[in-house]
Every structure is written in structure tokens, then in C-alpha cells.
Amino acid sequence: MKFKPEKYSIPDEPMKPFMDAAEIEHFLSQARPDKAMIRNIIARSLDKNRLTLAETAMLVKADDPSLIEEIKDGARRLKESVYGNRIVLFAPLYVGNKCTNNCQYCGFRISNKAAVRKTLSHEEIISEVTALEDKGQKRLILVFGEHPDYSPEMIAGVVRTVYGVKKGNGEIRRVNINAAPQEIEGFRMVKEAGIGTYQIFQETYHPGAYTWYHPSGRKKDYAYRLTSLDRAQEAGLDDVGIGALFGLYDWRFEVMSLVRHTNHLEACYNVGPHTISFPRYQEASLVKLNGQYRVSDEDFTRLIAILRLAVPYTGLILTARESPAIRKEAMRFGVSQIDAGTRLEIGAYAQTGSEVQDLNREQFRINDDRPLNEVMEELFDGGYIPSFCTACYRLGRTGEHFMEFSVPGFIKRFCTPNAMLTLAEYLVDYAPENTAEKGWKLIEKELQGLNGQANTKDIRKRLERIKAGERDLYY
Ligand code: SAM
Ligand code: SF4
């Protein structure tokens, strides 16, 4: 894998801020893309190179519709040739919405007196997780506000509780976290509870905008947040997720900055982020933003395609903030994980009648509230294979996206069979009849599509073992 060296005004050093906004603007103002250049850059990406900031700026500045189409087509080709058709599914579990910060875009901000505050009790966590398991979920992300109550000890305790909930064949096999930045010791404590990814979004990488949106609380400190995942790395937590909240500042600047953050982590720790998230701002309780930086659907799908090409080996997460139609379109450009069956209201999974969204009890409005099986069926219809696989993480095969990307045949030998096995568990244990019928047909089609590139005989045997009651089989 070749990385074209690129020098920055602030050299990368562990635990030190690395963003120079003027430099990012400079890259953008210098970029003069033309067709030949865009094609060369796409070819470099398809040739398995992470793009430089100068190259990413060319993609970002390519406003001509025919160039945008080339970029989207490049992202589609990369997705098809490298990743195939798997989509990993997860669900968010909001544990508590107390918050001492005052993020101007968030329903949980301290100044929002209309917000109904709640933290799940031990019993309520068990009920929520049981309800999620009963739907067939295997992977969760736990979400917390930033508050002294949500200490690293508390978060680690919740993680252990979640792993301990087992009902029938139900269990949670991977718990990720989206919570406040920790000190090194705090990250260590949470890691020891057995988490997968720790996600922290910078929200906006532009220091001026950041200061405006975060007027008070711990989160006010831009540099502390920017270096938080360095501290995670120092704690030995090398599975981290970065993100920007699109709609707060110019999307072009944020895309460039996500790439800058990626190459900072690579430069200092030899490993980039496991995932990149690109949530788009959604309506939230009593929030009024002027919409100056609203990202249109066209620009949103475009920026996803650019990110896919710029960081070809990093997982991309798209959440239920987006409508089914946008999710369907965006998946073609290389999204690798989506949530499904999502509820944001704290305690909602275990309640019936909680389908109606109440903004005072939720962080923001979601646009895809379909149940898990409906999302699965749409994936089947679109030729995707939903996966609940957690094999790499549990076998210590870290850097899984990198392996998928760089080890020839890895996907056919490991990922696709594991997707089939975890899907089969879902079909036997949780799927309504109609969903199950479609799912088995898809598995058969996938088996035939493997064309001897994996041991289909062995996969068939394992599928039979699952039908006979065995669980948790993986390669
Ligand atoms: N409180 C922790 C923090 O801020 O880092 C945990 C994450 S917060 C509960 C989850 C993420 O939701 C935030 O990082 C932010 O990007 C996103 N978010 C906040 N308000 C939002 C809104 N109105 N629309 C969409 N996403 C939003
Ligand atoms: Fe609190 Fe996080 Fe919301 Fe900011 S984004 S107000 S820190 S929950």
C-alpha cells in the first residue's frame, strides 16, 4: 500500500492538536479539477491508496455534474469490487441523556429545559437489551450524554451488564460506545469491559464554528476533543470511530478534515479510524439553526462517495437519521454499516406504543423508524446480504476493514460466509415467515455466487448445524 507523503504546517505528534484550518482552506482554494485529474485520482483509489488532502480537495471541488457522476461511479466500483454486498446491522441504545454541555444543535443540551432527563436503571438496561435481543439484534452502540454520573466506571458497568443479558438464543456480541471523551485511564477502564469501537465525533473541525456551537461545558475545549482518540490509542483502545456532524459548517471543509484526522491517527499510531460517521443535522427539541450550512441530499450522497474514495479501507456508517430513500441510495457508494429497528427515546425498546417520536425525550428526529425485519427485507430486495458478524473482533483480528480491503479473497473466505451464518441465525430465531423465506433464497444465491472461492460444502454443513440449534458459528 503506497501513501504519497504530504507535509502539513502542524506536524503530527501523538496527543497534540493537528488541525490548521487555513491550510485546509488553502488546499481547497488551490484545487482546479479537470476530467483527466479526477480519473487519475479515482484510479489511485481503486488501486487501494488512501488519497492525500490535495487529491481529496480535487474531488471535493469537482462541481461539474459530469465529474460528480464520475466520482459516484468510482465509489460504486470501489464498493462492488472490494467490499461486495454485505451491510452490517446494529442498533443504538440510549442509556442516559443528562448532559452538562450546551451543544447548540442537540436536544440534550443543558439549557434545554423542555428535555425530559432519564438514565436507565440496571433493571431497565436488562429490559431494553432483552427487547433488542428478542428482535434479533447482536450489535449495539451505547449512547450517553456527558455528565459526571456517566463516569468510565459506570459506562464499563453498563457494558458488562449488556454482555451478561442472554435470553434464549439471544445475546449481544459486540458493544460499541458513543460517549464523552475520557482521560487515558478512563478509556482503559472502558476498553477492559470488552468494547468494540469508541466513537467520538468532532462535530465541526472548524475552530471558529466549534466555539460558537459549544459555548460552555467540558466540550467547549476544541483541542481536548480533537485529541481524545489519541488518548484512546494511548490507552490501548485502537478501535476508534471519528465523525463530523454535517450541517454545522461547510461540508467541504469537514470532509477534508475527516481525512486529515485519519492521516493524523495513521501517522501517530499506524492505524486509521475503524469507522467514519457523517451524521446530518436533524430537527431537535427547541433547536433553531439558520440552515446556512444545510447539506442537500445531492451534496450528501456526493460527500459519501468522496469519503469512500478518499479512505477506501475504512468502514462508513449511515444512521436512521436519514430517510429510507437516502439510505438506499447512499449504500451504493460504499456504506458498510447501518442501524435498523432504531428507537432513540430512552427506554423505548421495552415499551409498546413508543413508536411515536417525542422530541423532548429524544436527541433528534430520525427519518427511518422501520422495524429490523422491514429493513432486512429491503436489503434482500436490493441484493445486499445483512450481517451481524462479530468474528474479527472476537478473534482479535483487528483492522478488519483493512484486511477485507488488502487480503485477497478475505471477503469470500470470511466475511460473506459469516454474514450468511449470522443471517441464518436471525432467520431461524426471529424472522417473520415472509422475511425468512426471502432470506433463505438470498443465502442460496450467495452460496452459488461463491463459485468455489470458499468452502461452500463446509458453509452448507454449518448452516444445517444452525438449523439444528447450534449458534455462534463463524470463520
Ligand atoms: N454526548 C456525547 C458527545 O457529544 O460526544 C455522545 C454523543 S451524542 C449523544 C451523539 C452524537 O449525536 C453527537 O456526537 C452529534 O454528532 C449527534 N447529534 C447531536 N445533535 C444532533 C442533531 N440535532 N441531529 C443529528 N445528530 C445530532
Ligand atoms: Fe450533550 Fe453530546 Fe448532546 Fe452535546 S451532543 S449536548 S455533549 S449529548
Short mmCIF file of C-alpha atoms and ligand atoms in Angstrom, two decimals:
data_model
loop_
_atom_site.label_atom_id
_atom_site.label_comp_id
_atom_site.label_asym_id
_atom_site.label_seq_id
_atom_site.Cartn_x
_atom_site.Cartn_y
_atom_site.Cartn_z
CA MET A 1 0.00 0.00 0.00
CA LYS A 2 1.55 3.31 -1.08
CA PHE A 3 0.95 6.59 0.71
CA LYS A 4 2.08 9.68 -1.10
CA PRO A 5 3.84 11.71 1.57
CA GLU A 6 2.26 15.09 2.18
CA LYS A 7 3.70 17.64 4.60
CA TYR A 8 1.50 19.71 6.89
CA SER A 9 2.07 23.01 8.66
CA ILE A 10 1.47 21.29 12.01
CA PRO A 11 3.45 18.04 12.07
CA ASP A 12 1.66 15.02 13.52
CA GLU A 13 2.60 14.24 17.08
CA PRO A 14 0.68 11.97 19.46
CA MET A 15 -1.71 13.84 21.78
CA LYS A 16 -1.07 17.16 20.04
CA PRO A 17 -3.68 19.11 18.04
CA PHE A 18 -3.01 18.85 14.33
CA MET A 19 -5.69 20.89 12.57
CA ASP A 20 -4.76 24.02 10.65
CA ALA A 21 -8.00 25.47 9.25
CA ALA A 22 -6.15 27.91 6.98
CA GLU A 23 -4.22 25.01 5.48
CA ILE A 24 -7.43 23.10 4.74
CA GLU A 25 -8.88 26.24 3.10
CA HIS A 26 -5.67 26.58 1.11
CA PHE A 27 -5.92 23.02 -0.23
CA LEU A 28 -9.49 23.76 -1.27
CA SER A 29 -8.72 27.08 -2.89
CA GLN A 30 -5.81 25.59 -4.87
CA ALA A 31 -7.77 22.68 -6.30
CA ARG A 32 -8.66 23.06 -10.00
CA PRO A 33 -10.02 19.68 -11.00
CA ASP A 34 -10.47 18.53 -14.58
CA LYS A 35 -11.66 15.25 -16.02
CA ALA A 36 -8.23 13.68 -16.50
CA MET A 37 -7.19 14.56 -12.99
CA ILE A 38 -10.38 13.20 -11.44
CA ARG A 39 -9.98 9.96 -13.37
CA ASN A 40 -6.38 9.61 -12.20
CA ILE A 41 -7.39 10.18 -8.60
CA ILE A 42 -10.21 7.64 -8.82
CA ALA A 43 -7.77 5.16 -10.36
CA ARG A 44 -5.39 5.69 -7.42
CA SER A 45 -8.21 4.97 -5.03
CA LEU A 46 -9.29 1.85 -6.94
CA ASP A 47 -5.62 0.87 -6.78
CA LYS A 48 -6.00 0.80 -2.98
CA ASN A 49 -4.35 4.05 -1.96
CA ARG A 50 -5.64 6.41 0.68
CA LEU A 51 -5.90 9.78 -1.01
CA THR A 52 -3.87 12.81 0.01
CA LEU A 53 -5.52 16.04 1.10
CA ALA A 54 -4.57 17.62 -2.23
CA GLU A 55 -6.30 14.78 -4.07
CA THR A 56 -9.33 14.85 -1.79
CA ALA A 57 -9.61 18.60 -2.41
CA MET A 58 -9.84 17.90 -6.15
CA LEU A 59 -12.78 15.55 -5.58
CA VAL A 60 -14.45 17.99 -3.21
CA LYS A 61 -14.09 20.87 -5.65
CA ALA A 62 -15.34 18.91 -8.66
CA ASP A 63 -18.68 20.69 -9.10
CA ASP A 64 -19.29 19.87 -12.72
CA PRO A 65 -22.20 17.36 -12.93
CA SER A 66 -20.25 15.03 -15.23
CA LEU A 67 -17.32 14.96 -12.77
CA ILE A 68 -19.68 14.31 -9.85
CA GLU A 69 -21.08 11.37 -11.80
CA GLU A 70 -17.54 10.05 -12.37
CA ILE A 71 -16.85 10.28 -8.64
CA LYS A 72 -20.07 8.48 -7.72
CA ASP A 73 -19.36 5.85 -10.34
CA GLY A 74 -15.83 5.41 -8.94
CA ALA A 75 -17.23 4.94 -5.42
CA ARG A 76 -19.75 2.38 -6.71
CA ARG A 77 -16.98 0.47 -8.49
CA LEU A 78 -14.78 0.52 -5.41
CA LYS A 79 -17.63 -0.75 -3.27
CA GLU A 80 -18.52 -3.52 -5.70
CA SER A 81 -15.01 -4.67 -6.49
CA VAL A 82 -13.66 -4.50 -2.94
CA TYR A 83 -16.45 -4.90 -0.44
CA GLY A 84 -19.19 -6.80 -2.24
CA ASN A 85 -22.73 -6.66 -0.95
CA ARG A 86 -22.61 -7.04 2.83
CA ILE A 87 -24.20 -4.50 5.16
CA VAL A 88 -23.54 -4.85 8.88
CA LEU A 89 -26.53 -4.09 11.11
CA PHE A 90 -26.60 -2.62 14.60
CA ALA A 91 -28.91 -0.68 16.92
CA PRO A 92 -28.25 2.32 19.17
CA LEU A 93 -29.18 2.06 22.84
CA TYR A 94 -29.51 5.43 24.57
CA VAL A 95 -28.56 4.89 28.20
CA GLY A 96 -28.85 8.41 29.61
CA ASN A 97 -29.42 11.96 28.41
CA LYS A 98 -28.22 14.06 31.32
CA CYS A 99 -25.70 16.50 29.94
CA THR A 100 -23.54 19.34 31.21
CA ASN A 101 -22.70 20.63 27.74
CA ASN A 102 -24.64 23.11 25.72
CA CYS A 103 -24.21 21.98 22.11
CA GLN A 104 -26.45 24.32 20.16
CA TYR A 105 -27.75 21.58 17.84
CA CYS A 106 -28.65 18.91 20.41
CA GLY A 107 -31.90 18.20 22.23
CA PHE A 108 -29.95 17.07 25.31
CA ARG A 109 -28.09 20.39 25.82
CA ILE A 110 -28.12 21.66 29.39
CA SER A 111 -30.07 24.82 28.54
CA ASN A 112 -32.98 22.83 27.09
CA LYS A 113 -35.44 22.84 29.98
CA ALA A 114 -38.04 21.01 27.88
CA ALA A 115 -35.85 17.90 27.70
CA VAL A 116 -37.11 15.05 29.87
CA ARG A 117 -33.99 13.64 31.56
CA LYS A 118 -33.63 9.95 32.18
CA THR A 119 -30.93 7.38 32.87
CA LEU A 120 -31.75 3.70 32.55
CA SER A 121 -31.59 1.74 35.80
CA HIS A 122 -29.85 -1.64 35.93
CA GLU A 123 -33.23 -3.38 35.53
CA GLU A 124 -34.22 -1.11 32.67
CA ILE A 125 -30.96 -1.82 30.84
CA ILE A 126 -31.73 -5.53 31.12
CA SER A 127 -35.28 -4.97 29.77
CA GLU A 128 -34.01 -2.88 26.88
CA VAL A 129 -31.33 -5.38 25.92
CA THR A 130 -33.78 -8.27 26.23
CA ALA A 131 -36.19 -6.45 23.90
CA LEU A 132 -33.36 -5.81 21.42
CA GLU A 133 -32.27 -9.46 21.56
CA ASP A 134 -35.87 -10.55 21.01
CA LYS A 135 -35.82 -8.65 17.73
CA GLY A 136 -32.59 -10.36 16.66
CA GLN A 137 -30.02 -7.63 17.33
CA LYS A 138 -26.46 -8.75 18.06
CA ARG A 139 -24.50 -5.49 17.89
CA LEU A 140 -25.26 -2.36 19.90
CA ILE A 141 -23.85 1.09 20.29
CA LEU A 142 -24.44 2.58 23.73
CA VAL A 143 -25.03 6.34 23.73
CA PHE A 144 -24.59 8.70 26.69
CA GLY A 145 -24.78 12.43 27.34
CA GLU A 146 -21.76 14.00 29.04
CA HIS A 147 -22.34 14.08 32.77
CA PRO A 148 -20.45 13.19 35.97
CA ASP A 149 -22.98 10.36 36.52
CA TYR A 150 -21.67 8.70 33.36
CA SER A 151 -18.17 8.02 34.64
CA PRO A 152 -15.91 5.47 32.95
CA GLU A 153 -16.70 3.05 35.81
CA MET A 154 -20.41 3.49 35.15
CA ILE A 155 -20.01 3.06 31.38
CA ALA A 156 -17.86 -0.06 31.89
CA GLY A 157 -20.50 -1.43 34.27
CA VAL A 158 -23.26 -0.91 31.71
CA VAL A 159 -21.16 -2.66 29.06
CA ARG A 160 -20.73 -5.68 31.34
CA THR A 161 -24.44 -5.72 32.12
CA VAL A 162 -25.29 -5.67 28.41
CA TYR A 163 -22.97 -8.59 27.63
CA GLY A 164 -24.49 -10.51 30.53
CA VAL A 165 -28.07 -10.35 29.21
CA LYS A 166 -28.90 -13.61 27.45
CA LYS A 167 -32.37 -14.71 26.57
CA GLY A 168 -32.96 -17.92 24.60
CA ASN A 169 -30.50 -17.75 21.74
CA GLY A 170 -30.27 -14.01 22.17
CA GLU A 171 -27.03 -12.30 23.15
CA ILE A 172 -25.18 -9.11 22.35
CA ARG A 173 -21.83 -9.95 20.84
CA ARG A 174 -20.39 -6.52 20.28
CA VAL A 175 -20.94 -3.32 22.27
CA ASN A 176 -19.65 -0.06 20.81
CA ILE A 177 -19.71 3.26 22.64
CA ASN A 178 -20.62 6.83 21.74
CA ALA A 179 -19.94 8.91 24.83
CA ALA A 180 -17.87 11.81 26.08
CA PRO A 181 -14.10 11.81 25.65
CA GLN A 182 -12.21 10.24 28.55
CA GLU A 183 -8.80 10.64 30.09
CA ILE A 184 -6.38 7.81 29.23
CA GLU A 185 -7.26 5.90 32.41
CA GLY A 186 -10.98 6.20 31.64
CA PHE A 187 -10.55 4.82 28.12
CA ARG A 188 -8.56 1.93 29.60
CA MET A 189 -11.35 1.14 32.01
CA VAL A 190 -14.00 1.11 29.29
CA LYS A 191 -11.80 -0.98 27.00
CA GLU A 192 -11.35 -3.57 29.72
CA ALA A 193 -15.10 -4.10 29.78
CA GLY A 194 -14.71 -5.51 26.26
CA ILE A 195 -15.99 -2.80 23.97
CA GLY A 196 -15.60 -2.75 20.21
CA THR A 197 -15.35 0.77 18.82
CA TYR A 198 -15.29 4.01 20.84
CA GLN A 199 -16.82 6.75 18.70
CA ILE A 200 -16.29 10.45 19.27
CA PHE A 201 -17.38 12.99 16.68
CA GLN A 202 -15.59 16.31 16.41
CA GLU A 203 -18.96 17.76 15.24
CA THR A 204 -17.21 20.54 13.31
CA TYR A 205 -13.47 20.67 12.72
CA HIS A 206 -13.60 24.42 12.14
CA PRO A 207 -12.31 26.02 15.36
CA GLY A 208 -14.38 29.22 15.00
CA ALA A 209 -17.61 27.38 14.28
CA TYR A 210 -16.80 24.88 17.05
CA THR A 211 -16.55 27.70 19.59
CA TRP A 212 -19.91 29.09 18.51
CA TYR A 213 -21.74 25.74 18.78
CA HIS A 214 -20.13 24.77 22.10
CA PRO A 215 -20.37 27.83 24.34
CA SER A 216 -19.93 26.06 27.68
CA GLY A 217 -19.17 22.80 29.45
CA ARG A 218 -16.24 20.40 29.01
CA LYS A 219 -16.96 20.09 25.31
CA LYS A 220 -16.09 23.75 24.83
CA ASP A 221 -12.43 22.77 24.59
CA TYR A 222 -11.78 22.06 20.89
CA ALA A 223 -8.27 20.69 21.40
CA TYR A 224 -9.31 18.34 24.22
CA ARG A 225 -11.93 16.82 21.96
CA LEU A 226 -9.68 16.72 18.90
CA THR A 227 -7.02 14.73 20.75
CA SER A 228 -9.47 12.44 22.56
CA LEU A 229 -8.94 9.49 20.25
CA ASP A 230 -5.17 9.91 20.64
CA ARG A 231 -5.78 9.33 24.35
CA ALA A 232 -7.85 6.26 23.47
CA GLN A 233 -4.92 4.95 21.44
CA GLU A 234 -2.53 5.66 24.31
CA ALA A 235 -4.86 3.56 26.48
CA GLY A 236 -4.54 0.67 24.04
CA LEU A 237 -8.01 1.27 22.62
CA ASP A 238 -7.11 1.17 18.95
CA ASP A 239 -10.59 0.66 17.59
CA VAL A 240 -11.95 4.19 17.27
CA GLY A 241 -14.59 5.96 15.19
CA ILE A 242 -14.45 9.57 14.03
CA GLY A 243 -17.20 11.74 12.60
CA ALA A 244 -18.48 15.21 11.80
CA LEU A 245 -22.00 16.49 12.20
CA PHE A 246 -22.85 17.79 8.75
CA GLY A 247 -24.88 20.98 8.64
CA LEU A 248 -22.83 22.93 11.19
CA TYR A 249 -20.21 24.23 8.78
CA ASP A 250 -19.16 23.91 5.13
CA TRP A 251 -19.31 20.20 4.20
CA ARG A 252 -16.24 20.58 2.02
CA PHE A 253 -14.15 21.66 4.97
CA GLU A 254 -15.45 18.80 7.12
CA VAL A 255 -14.70 16.12 4.51
CA MET A 256 -11.13 17.39 4.20
CA SER A 257 -10.79 17.47 7.97
CA LEU A 258 -12.02 13.89 8.37
CA VAL A 259 -9.25 12.84 6.01
CA ARG A 260 -6.77 14.97 7.97
CA HIS A 261 -7.88 13.29 11.21
CA THR A 262 -7.49 9.89 9.55
CA ASN A 263 -3.94 10.59 8.42
CA HIS A 264 -3.08 12.03 11.85
CA LEU A 265 -4.06 8.75 13.52
CA GLU A 266 -2.20 6.79 10.85
CA ALA A 267 0.90 8.94 11.28
CA CYS A 268 0.95 8.67 15.07
CA TYR A 269 -0.47 5.21 15.74
CA ASN A 270 -0.09 3.38 12.46
CA VAL A 271 -3.81 2.71 12.37
CA GLY A 272 -6.57 4.89 10.98
CA PRO A 273 -10.08 5.09 12.42
CA HIS A 274 -12.11 1.90 12.23
CA THR A 275 -15.16 3.85 11.09
CA ILE A 276 -16.17 7.27 9.87
CA SER A 277 -19.66 8.66 10.56
CA PHE A 278 -21.24 11.56 8.77
CA PRO A 279 -24.48 12.31 10.63
CA ARG A 280 -26.51 15.11 9.11
CA TYR A 281 -28.14 17.60 11.46
CA GLN A 282 -31.82 16.75 12.19
CA GLU A 283 -34.53 18.68 13.95
CA ALA A 284 -34.14 18.59 17.74
CA SER A 285 -36.09 19.90 20.72
CA LEU A 286 -36.23 23.72 20.62
CA VAL A 287 -33.19 23.97 18.37
CA LYS A 288 -33.13 26.70 15.76
CA LEU A 289 -30.19 26.72 13.34
CA ASN A 290 -30.36 29.16 10.47
CA GLY A 291 -29.73 26.48 7.87
CA GLN A 292 -26.77 28.30 6.30
CA TYR A 293 -24.75 25.10 6.10
CA ARG A 294 -27.60 22.69 5.45
CA VAL A 295 -26.33 19.84 3.26
CA SER A 296 -28.65 18.97 0.37
CA ASP A 297 -29.36 15.35 -0.49
CA GLU A 298 -27.27 15.73 -3.66
CA ASP A 299 -24.26 17.04 -1.75
CA PHE A 300 -24.76 14.41 0.95
CA THR A 301 -24.54 11.44 -1.43
CA ARG A 302 -21.68 13.18 -3.17
CA LEU A 303 -19.69 13.60 0.05
CA ILE A 304 -20.24 9.94 0.94
CA ALA A 305 -18.84 8.92 -2.45
CA ILE A 306 -15.82 11.22 -1.90
CA LEU A 307 -15.16 9.75 1.55
CA ARG A 308 -15.40 6.22 0.13
CA LEU A 309 -12.72 7.04 -2.41
CA ALA A 310 -10.53 9.07 -0.03
CA VAL A 311 -10.32 6.42 2.70
CA PRO A 312 -11.03 3.22 0.82
CA TYR A 313 -10.35 0.82 3.71
CA THR A 314 -12.39 2.47 6.47
CA GLY A 315 -15.91 1.43 7.48
CA LEU A 316 -18.60 4.01 6.72
CA ILE A 317 -21.65 4.28 8.98
CA LEU A 318 -25.01 5.69 7.90
CA THR A 319 -27.75 6.03 10.52
CA ALA A 320 -31.53 6.19 10.75
CA ARG A 321 -31.27 9.98 10.83
CA GLU A 322 -31.65 9.57 7.07
CA SER A 323 -34.80 8.51 5.22
CA PRO A 324 -35.12 5.03 3.69
CA ALA A 325 -34.74 6.56 0.21
CA ILE A 326 -31.47 8.35 1.01
CA ARG A 327 -30.15 5.30 2.85
CA LYS A 328 -30.91 3.13 -0.14
CA GLU A 329 -29.07 5.45 -2.49
CA ALA A 330 -26.12 6.11 -0.17
CA MET A 331 -25.49 2.41 0.38
CA ARG A 332 -24.47 2.04 -3.25
CA PHE A 333 -21.49 4.32 -2.67
CA GLY A 334 -19.84 2.22 -0.04
CA VAL A 335 -21.62 2.48 3.30
CA SER A 336 -20.72 -0.62 5.28
CA GLN A 337 -22.88 -0.35 8.43
CA ILE A 338 -26.40 0.89 9.15
CA ASP A 339 -28.64 0.81 12.20
CA ALA A 340 -32.08 -0.75 11.93
CA GLY A 341 -35.11 -1.04 14.18
CA THR A 342 -33.89 2.18 15.79
CA ARG A 343 -35.58 3.97 18.73
CA LEU A 344 -33.96 6.97 20.38
CA GLU A 345 -36.31 7.51 23.29
CA ILE A 346 -34.68 6.25 26.45
CA GLY A 347 -36.37 3.00 27.45
CA ALA A 348 -38.42 2.75 24.24
CA TYR A 349 -37.34 -0.70 23.08
CA ALA A 350 -39.06 -2.37 26.01
CA GLN A 351 -42.26 -0.29 25.74
CA THR A 352 -45.10 -0.83 23.37
CA GLY A 353 -46.71 2.26 21.91
CA SER A 354 -43.37 4.11 21.82
CA GLU A 355 -43.35 4.33 18.04
CA VAL A 356 -44.40 7.98 18.03
CA GLN A 357 -41.37 10.23 18.33
CA ASP A 358 -41.39 12.75 21.18
CA LEU A 359 -38.64 15.31 20.57
CA ASN A 360 -38.43 16.28 24.24
CA ARG A 361 -37.43 12.72 25.06
CA GLU A 362 -35.08 12.19 22.13
CA GLN A 363 -31.86 13.70 20.94
CA PHE A 364 -33.17 14.50 17.45
CA ARG A 365 -35.75 13.27 14.95
CA ILE A 366 -34.98 10.13 12.96
CA ASN A 367 -36.33 9.55 9.46
CA ASP A 368 -36.13 5.79 9.30
CA ASP A 369 -38.11 4.13 12.08
CA ARG A 370 -38.88 0.89 10.28
CA PRO A 371 -38.58 -2.35 12.23
CA LEU A 372 -35.49 -4.50 11.74
CA ASN A 373 -37.20 -7.11 9.57
CA GLU A 374 -38.50 -4.49 7.17
CA VAL A 375 -35.02 -3.04 6.71
CA MET A 376 -33.70 -6.58 6.20
CA GLU A 377 -36.28 -7.27 3.51
CA GLU A 378 -35.34 -4.12 1.68
CA LEU A 379 -31.70 -5.17 1.84
CA PHE A 380 -32.58 -8.60 0.38
CA ASP A 381 -34.55 -6.94 -2.42
CA GLY A 382 -31.60 -4.68 -3.19
CA GLY A 383 -29.23 -7.67 -3.42
CA TYR A 384 -27.48 -6.92 -0.11
CA ILE A 385 -26.70 -9.50 2.49
CA PRO A 386 -27.31 -8.23 6.02
CA SER A 387 -24.69 -9.32 8.51
CA PHE A 388 -24.49 -9.46 12.29
CA CYS A 389 -20.93 -10.75 12.11
CA THR A 390 -18.61 -10.05 15.04
CA ALA A 391 -15.95 -12.65 14.19
CA CYS A 392 -12.92 -10.41 13.56
CA TYR A 393 -13.40 -8.51 16.76
CA ARG A 394 -13.85 -11.66 18.80
CA LEU A 395 -10.91 -13.47 17.21
CA GLY A 396 -8.67 -10.47 17.76
CA ARG A 397 -8.45 -9.85 14.00
CA THR A 398 -8.29 -6.09 14.42
CA GLY A 399 -8.06 -3.87 11.39
CA GLU A 400 -10.75 -5.96 9.75
CA HIS A 401 -11.64 -3.35 7.13
CA PHE A 402 -8.02 -3.20 6.20
CA MET A 403 -7.90 -6.98 5.79
CA GLU A 404 -11.11 -7.03 3.78
CA PHE A 405 -9.50 -4.48 1.58
CA SER A 406 -5.99 -5.77 1.25
CA VAL A 407 -6.00 -9.55 1.78
CA PRO A 408 -7.04 -11.21 -1.49
CA GLY A 409 -10.07 -13.44 -1.03
CA PHE A 410 -10.64 -12.39 2.60
CA ILE A 411 -14.24 -11.35 1.99
CA LYS A 412 -15.20 -14.53 0.17
CA ARG A 413 -13.49 -16.76 2.71
CA PHE A 414 -14.54 -14.99 5.91
CA CYS A 415 -16.97 -12.08 5.61
CA THR A 416 -19.56 -13.50 3.23
CA PRO A 417 -19.78 -16.90 4.97
CA ASN A 418 -20.03 -15.17 8.36
CA ALA A 419 -22.75 -12.88 7.03
CA MET A 420 -24.68 -15.97 5.87
CA LEU A 421 -24.25 -17.76 9.19
CA THR A 422 -25.40 -14.78 11.27
CA LEU A 423 -28.27 -14.13 8.87
CA ALA A 424 -29.28 -17.79 9.16
CA GLU A 425 -29.44 -17.45 12.95
CA TYR A 426 -31.72 -14.47 12.54
CA LEU A 427 -33.94 -16.31 10.06
CA VAL A 428 -34.34 -19.34 12.34
CA ASP A 429 -34.79 -17.44 15.61
CA TYR A 430 -36.50 -14.14 14.86
CA ALA A 431 -37.66 -13.56 11.30
CA PRO A 432 -41.35 -13.44 10.35
CA GLU A 433 -42.20 -16.18 7.83
CA ASN A 434 -42.09 -13.93 4.79
CA THR A 435 -38.72 -12.43 5.74
CA ALA A 436 -37.33 -15.92 6.42
CA GLU A 437 -38.42 -17.20 3.03
CA LYS A 438 -36.70 -14.32 1.22
CA GLY A 439 -33.63 -14.64 3.41
CA TRP A 440 -33.05 -18.33 2.67
CA LYS A 441 -33.37 -17.66 -1.05
CA LEU A 442 -30.71 -14.97 -0.73
CA ILE A 443 -28.39 -17.32 1.17
CA GLU A 444 -28.76 -19.92 -1.59
CA LYS A 445 -27.96 -17.31 -4.21
CA GLU A 446 -24.91 -16.17 -2.26
CA LEU A 447 -23.68 -19.75 -1.93
CA GLN A 448 -23.92 -20.21 -5.65
CA GLY A 449 -22.19 -16.88 -6.20
CA LEU A 450 -19.16 -18.03 -4.21
CA ASN A 451 -18.21 -20.23 -7.17
CA GLY A 452 -15.75 -22.37 -5.31
CA GLN A 453 -13.94 -19.34 -3.85
CA ALA A 454 -14.85 -20.56 -0.38
CA ASN A 455 -15.58 -23.97 1.04
CA THR A 456 -19.30 -23.97 0.23
CA LYS A 457 -19.63 -27.58 1.42
CA ASP A 458 -18.46 -26.55 4.87
CA ILE A 459 -20.70 -23.47 4.89
CA ARG A 460 -23.71 -25.65 3.99
CA LYS A 461 -22.82 -28.01 6.83
CA ARG A 462 -22.69 -25.12 9.26
CA LEU A 463 -26.00 -23.76 8.01
CA GLU A 464 -27.52 -27.18 8.75
CA ARG A 465 -25.98 -27.10 12.24
CA ILE A 466 -27.64 -23.72 12.81
CA LYS A 467 -30.99 -25.13 11.66
CA ALA A 468 -30.43 -27.96 14.15
CA GLY A 469 -29.97 -25.47 17.01
CA GLU A 470 -26.25 -24.64 17.22
CA ARG A 471 -25.33 -20.95 17.45
CA ASP A 472 -22.39 -18.62 17.09
CA LEU A 473 -20.51 -20.45 14.35
CA TYR A 474 -18.00 -18.33 12.49
CA TYR A 475 -14.83 -18.37 10.42
N1 SAM B 1 -22.69 13.22 24.36
C1 SAM B 1 -21.61 12.59 23.70
C2 SAM B 1 -20.91 13.52 22.77
O1 SAM B 1 -21.44 14.59 22.49
O2 SAM B 1 -19.83 13.17 22.31
C3 SAM B 1 -22.11 11.39 22.98
C4 SAM B 1 -22.65 11.59 21.66
S1 SAM B 1 -24.15 12.35 21.32
C5 SAM B 1 -25.28 11.63 22.38
C6 SAM B 1 -24.23 11.58 19.74
C7 SAM B 1 -23.97 12.42 18.53
O3 SAM B 1 -25.23 12.86 18.06
C8 SAM B 1 -23.19 13.70 18.68
O4 SAM B 1 -21.80 13.47 18.65
C9 SAM B 1 -23.66 14.52 17.48
O5 SAM B 1 -22.81 14.38 16.37
C10 SAM B 1 -25.01 13.90 17.15
N2 SAM B 1 -26.10 14.87 17.22
C11 SAM B 1 -26.34 15.73 18.21
N3 SAM B 1 -27.42 16.51 17.90
C12 SAM B 1 -27.85 16.12 16.67
C13 SAM B 1 -28.89 16.54 15.81
N4 SAM B 1 -29.73 17.52 16.13
N5 SAM B 1 -29.04 15.89 14.63
C14 SAM B 1 -28.23 14.89 14.28
N6 SAM B 1 -27.22 14.44 15.06
C15 SAM B 1 -27.02 15.06 16.24
FE1 SF4 B 2 -24.56 16.62 25.40
FE2 SF4 B 2 -23.50 15.14 23.42
FE3 SF4 B 2 -25.82 16.48 23.10
FE4 SF4 B 2 -23.58 17.83 23.26
S1 SF4 B 2 -24.11 16.31 21.63
S2 SF4 B 2 -25.48 18.33 24.36
S3 SF4 B 2 -22.43 16.61 24.70
S4 SF4 B 2 -25.44 14.78 24.46
#
